[in-house]
Tab-separated table of C-alpha atoms in Angstrom:
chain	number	residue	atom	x	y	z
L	1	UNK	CA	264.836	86.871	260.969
L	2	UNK	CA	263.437	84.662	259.031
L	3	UNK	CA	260.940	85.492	255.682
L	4	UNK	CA	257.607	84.103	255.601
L	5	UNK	CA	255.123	83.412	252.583
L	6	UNK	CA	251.714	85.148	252.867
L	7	UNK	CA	250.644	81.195	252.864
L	8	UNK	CA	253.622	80.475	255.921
L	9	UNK	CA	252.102	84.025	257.561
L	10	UNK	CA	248.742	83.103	257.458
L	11	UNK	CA	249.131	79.743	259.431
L	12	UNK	CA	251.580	81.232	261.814
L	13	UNK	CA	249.176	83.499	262.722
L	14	UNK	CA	246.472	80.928	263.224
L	15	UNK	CA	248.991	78.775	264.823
L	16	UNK	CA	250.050	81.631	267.739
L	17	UNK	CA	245.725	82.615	267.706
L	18	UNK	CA	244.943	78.803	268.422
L	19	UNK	CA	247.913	78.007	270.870
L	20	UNK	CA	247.758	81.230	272.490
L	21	UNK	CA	243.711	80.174	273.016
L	22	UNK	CA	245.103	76.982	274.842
L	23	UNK	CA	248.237	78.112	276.748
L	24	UNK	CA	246.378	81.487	278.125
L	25	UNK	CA	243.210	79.332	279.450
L	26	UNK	CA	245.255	76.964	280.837
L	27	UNK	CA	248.083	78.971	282.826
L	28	UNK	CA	246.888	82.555	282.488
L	29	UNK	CA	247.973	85.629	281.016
L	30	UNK	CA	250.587	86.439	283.109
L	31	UNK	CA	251.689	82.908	283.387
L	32	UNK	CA	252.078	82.283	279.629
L	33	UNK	CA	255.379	83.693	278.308
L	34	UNK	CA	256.151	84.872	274.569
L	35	UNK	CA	258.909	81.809	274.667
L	36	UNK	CA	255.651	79.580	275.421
L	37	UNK	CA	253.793	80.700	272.712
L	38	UNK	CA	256.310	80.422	270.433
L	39	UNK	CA	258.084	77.151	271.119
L	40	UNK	CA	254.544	75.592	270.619
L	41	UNK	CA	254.293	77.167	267.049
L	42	UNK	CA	257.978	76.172	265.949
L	43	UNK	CA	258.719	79.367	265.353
L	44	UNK	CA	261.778	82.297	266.921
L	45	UNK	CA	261.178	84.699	269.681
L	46	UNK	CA	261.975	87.092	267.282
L	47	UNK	CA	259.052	86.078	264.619
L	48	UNK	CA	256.421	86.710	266.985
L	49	UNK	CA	256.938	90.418	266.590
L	50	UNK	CA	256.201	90.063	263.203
L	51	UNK	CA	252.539	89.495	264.173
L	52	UNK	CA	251.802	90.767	267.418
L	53	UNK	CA	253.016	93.596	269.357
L	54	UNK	CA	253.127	91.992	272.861
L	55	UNK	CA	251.639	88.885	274.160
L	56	UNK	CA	249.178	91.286	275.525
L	57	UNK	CA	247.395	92.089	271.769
L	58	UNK	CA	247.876	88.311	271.159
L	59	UNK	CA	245.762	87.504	274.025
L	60	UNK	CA	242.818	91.020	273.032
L	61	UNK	CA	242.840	89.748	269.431
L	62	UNK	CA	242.254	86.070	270.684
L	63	UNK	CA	239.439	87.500	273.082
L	64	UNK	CA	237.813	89.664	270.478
L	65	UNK	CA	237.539	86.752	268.122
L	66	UNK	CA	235.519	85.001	270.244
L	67	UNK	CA	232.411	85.628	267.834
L	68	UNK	CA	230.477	82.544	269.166
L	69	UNK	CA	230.411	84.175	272.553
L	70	UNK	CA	228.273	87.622	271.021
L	71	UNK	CA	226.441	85.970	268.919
L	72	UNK	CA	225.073	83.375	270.899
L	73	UNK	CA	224.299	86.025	272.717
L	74	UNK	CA	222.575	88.230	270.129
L	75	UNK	CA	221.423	85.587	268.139
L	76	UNK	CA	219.920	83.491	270.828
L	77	UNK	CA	217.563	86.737	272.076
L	78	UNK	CA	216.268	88.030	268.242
L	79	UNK	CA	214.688	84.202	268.631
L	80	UNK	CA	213.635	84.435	271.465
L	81	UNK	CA	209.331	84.945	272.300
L	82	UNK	CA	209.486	86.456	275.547
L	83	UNK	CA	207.311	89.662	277.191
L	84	UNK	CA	210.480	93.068	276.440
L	85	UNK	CA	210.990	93.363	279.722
L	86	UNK	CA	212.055	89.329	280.770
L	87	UNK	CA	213.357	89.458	277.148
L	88	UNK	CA	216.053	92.481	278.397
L	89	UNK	CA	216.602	90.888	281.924
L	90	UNK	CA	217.288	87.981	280.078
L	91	UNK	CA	219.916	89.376	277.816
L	92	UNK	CA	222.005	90.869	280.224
L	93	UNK	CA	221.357	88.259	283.250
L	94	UNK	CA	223.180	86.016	280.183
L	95	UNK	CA	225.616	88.396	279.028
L	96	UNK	CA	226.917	87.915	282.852
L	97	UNK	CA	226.926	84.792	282.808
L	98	UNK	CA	229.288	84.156	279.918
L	99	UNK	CA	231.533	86.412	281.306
L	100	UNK	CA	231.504	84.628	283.808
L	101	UNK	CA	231.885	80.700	282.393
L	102	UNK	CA	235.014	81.892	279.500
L	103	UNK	CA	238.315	81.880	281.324
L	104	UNK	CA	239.952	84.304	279.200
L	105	UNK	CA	237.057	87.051	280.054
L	106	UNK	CA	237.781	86.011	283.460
L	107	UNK	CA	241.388	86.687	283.443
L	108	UNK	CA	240.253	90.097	282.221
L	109	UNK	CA	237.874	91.133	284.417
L	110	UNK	CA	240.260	90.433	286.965
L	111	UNK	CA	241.006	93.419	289.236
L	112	UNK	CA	243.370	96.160	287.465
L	113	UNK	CA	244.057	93.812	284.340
L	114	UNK	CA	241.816	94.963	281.909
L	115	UNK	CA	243.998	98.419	282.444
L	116	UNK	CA	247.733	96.894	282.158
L	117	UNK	CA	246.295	94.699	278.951
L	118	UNK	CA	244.638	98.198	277.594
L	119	UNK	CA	247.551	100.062	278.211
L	120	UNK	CA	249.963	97.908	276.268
L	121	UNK	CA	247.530	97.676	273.023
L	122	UNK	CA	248.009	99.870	270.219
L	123	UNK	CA	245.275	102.712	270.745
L	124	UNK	CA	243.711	102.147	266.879
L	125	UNK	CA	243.736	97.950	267.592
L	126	UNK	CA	241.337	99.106	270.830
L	127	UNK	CA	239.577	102.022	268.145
L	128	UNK	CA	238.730	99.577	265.232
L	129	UNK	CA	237.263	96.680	268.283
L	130	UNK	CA	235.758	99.118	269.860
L	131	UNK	CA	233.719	100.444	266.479
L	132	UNK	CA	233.111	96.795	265.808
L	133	UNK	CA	231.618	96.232	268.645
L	134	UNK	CA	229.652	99.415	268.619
L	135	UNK	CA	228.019	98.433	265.099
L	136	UNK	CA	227.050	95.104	266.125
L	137	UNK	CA	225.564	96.347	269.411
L	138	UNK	CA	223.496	99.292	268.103
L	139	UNK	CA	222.042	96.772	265.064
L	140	UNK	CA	220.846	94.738	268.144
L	141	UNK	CA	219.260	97.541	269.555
L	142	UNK	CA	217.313	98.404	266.242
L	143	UNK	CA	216.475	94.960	265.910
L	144	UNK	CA	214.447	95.299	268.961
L	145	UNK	CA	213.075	98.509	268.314
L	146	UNK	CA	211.447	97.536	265.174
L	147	UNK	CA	210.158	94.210	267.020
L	148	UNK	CA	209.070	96.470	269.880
L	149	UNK	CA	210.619	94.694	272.848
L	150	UNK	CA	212.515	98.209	273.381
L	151	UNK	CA	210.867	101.961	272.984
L	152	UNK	CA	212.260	103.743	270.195
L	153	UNK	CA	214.790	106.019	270.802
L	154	UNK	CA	218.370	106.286	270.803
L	155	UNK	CA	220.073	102.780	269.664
L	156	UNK	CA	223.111	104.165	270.145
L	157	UNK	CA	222.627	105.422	273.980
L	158	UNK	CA	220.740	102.148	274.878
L	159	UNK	CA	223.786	100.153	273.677
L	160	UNK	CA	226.423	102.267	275.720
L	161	UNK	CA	223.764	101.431	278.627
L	162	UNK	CA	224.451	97.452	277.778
L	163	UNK	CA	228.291	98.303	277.127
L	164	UNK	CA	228.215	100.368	281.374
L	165	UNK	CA	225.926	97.433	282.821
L	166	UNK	CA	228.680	95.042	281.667
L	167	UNK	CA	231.765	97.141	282.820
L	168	UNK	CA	230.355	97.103	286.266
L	169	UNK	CA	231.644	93.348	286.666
L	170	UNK	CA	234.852	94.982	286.815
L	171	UNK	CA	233.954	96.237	290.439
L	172	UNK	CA	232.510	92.963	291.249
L	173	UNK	CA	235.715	92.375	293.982
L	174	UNK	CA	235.104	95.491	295.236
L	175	UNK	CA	231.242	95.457	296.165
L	176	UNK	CA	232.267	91.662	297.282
L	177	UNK	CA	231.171	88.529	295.998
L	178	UNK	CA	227.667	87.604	297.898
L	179	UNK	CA	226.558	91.335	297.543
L	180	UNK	CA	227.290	91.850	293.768
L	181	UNK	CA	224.396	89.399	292.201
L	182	UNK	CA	221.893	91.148	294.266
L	183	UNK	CA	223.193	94.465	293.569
L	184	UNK	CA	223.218	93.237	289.728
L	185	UNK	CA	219.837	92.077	289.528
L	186	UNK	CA	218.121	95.070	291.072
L	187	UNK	CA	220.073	97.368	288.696
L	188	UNK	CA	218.637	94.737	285.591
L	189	UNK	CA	215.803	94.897	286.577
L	190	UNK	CA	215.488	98.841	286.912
L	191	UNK	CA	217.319	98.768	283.263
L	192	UNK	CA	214.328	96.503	281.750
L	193	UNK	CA	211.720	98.420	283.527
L	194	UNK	CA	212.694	101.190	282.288
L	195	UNK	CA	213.494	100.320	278.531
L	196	UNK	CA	210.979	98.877	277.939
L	197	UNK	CA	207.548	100.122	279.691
L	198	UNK	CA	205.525	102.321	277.719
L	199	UNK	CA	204.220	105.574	278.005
């Protein structure tokens, strides 16, 4: 196998993040082999390893990078001058929707594949993501607290109530494709009503 420079490291690994981006939006997950990704990087089967467990933590890492997605999200609703409850509705109504427009979210959201890509991660990869994510969320919340779009009280339990609103697209087959928007906007609007009203 061959030895790498930290310089010859650091663009492989921005080569296989960048063509993995490209070859996993345009054929899928399951479509896009580990020969794929590296015959488009120049490199052996056998380097990929190196790098990335599975084509499965290629494909996480490449989703959790996706910074521009969160904070376009966050970032676009601190600026934003609207009454808290439209301002909530409006967050998550968005959050949907860019799950909904990125292919690779897609691709996870579909039915039973967030659970065979989970399941082949290594459990602290999904830990430190998952604390990331946690951090970023509950400074949201506090944001919004202090500006008092939100009562105060728990950041941490309001932003597990963003992270279950968004896991329910993963049982958006299930409740069936003309049913699930309705469903979804009487549950965000119960969410903002309640979040935000005061006493």
């Amino acid at each position: 196998m061959a030895k790498f420079t930290e310089r010859e490291k650091e663009q492989i690994r921005q080569c296989l993040l960048t063509k993995g981006k490209e070859l996993f939006t345009q054929y899928g997950l399951t479509k896009t082999s580990i020969d794929d990704l590296v015959q488009a990087c120049g490199i052996a089967k056998g380097s990929f390893y190196k790098f990335f467990s599975s084509k499965e933590e290629l494909f996480y890492i490449i989703l959790q990078n996706q910074e521009e997605i969160t904070n376009q999200l966050i970032g676009g609703h601190l600026r934003e001058n609207l009454p808290p409850k439209e301002l909530i509705s409006s967050f998550l109504h968005t959050a949907f929707k860019l799950a909904d427009e990125n292919p690779l979210l897609q691709q996870f959201f579909q039915e039973g594949e967030s659970e065979r890509i989970l399941r082949k991660l290594p459990k602290r990869l999904i830990k430190d993501f998952a604390q990331d994510h946690t951090k970023k969320g509950i400074a949201f919340v506090q944001a919004l607290i202090q500006r008092g779009v939100l009562r105060k009280q728990d950041p941490e339990v309001i932003n597990a109530v963003f992270h279950a609103i968004m896991l329910l697209r993963l049982h958006k087959e299930e409740l069936g494709k003309d049913l699930f928007p309705r469903v979804m906007n009487l549950i965000i609007d119960y969410i903002a009503e309640g979040l935000t009203k005061t006493d």
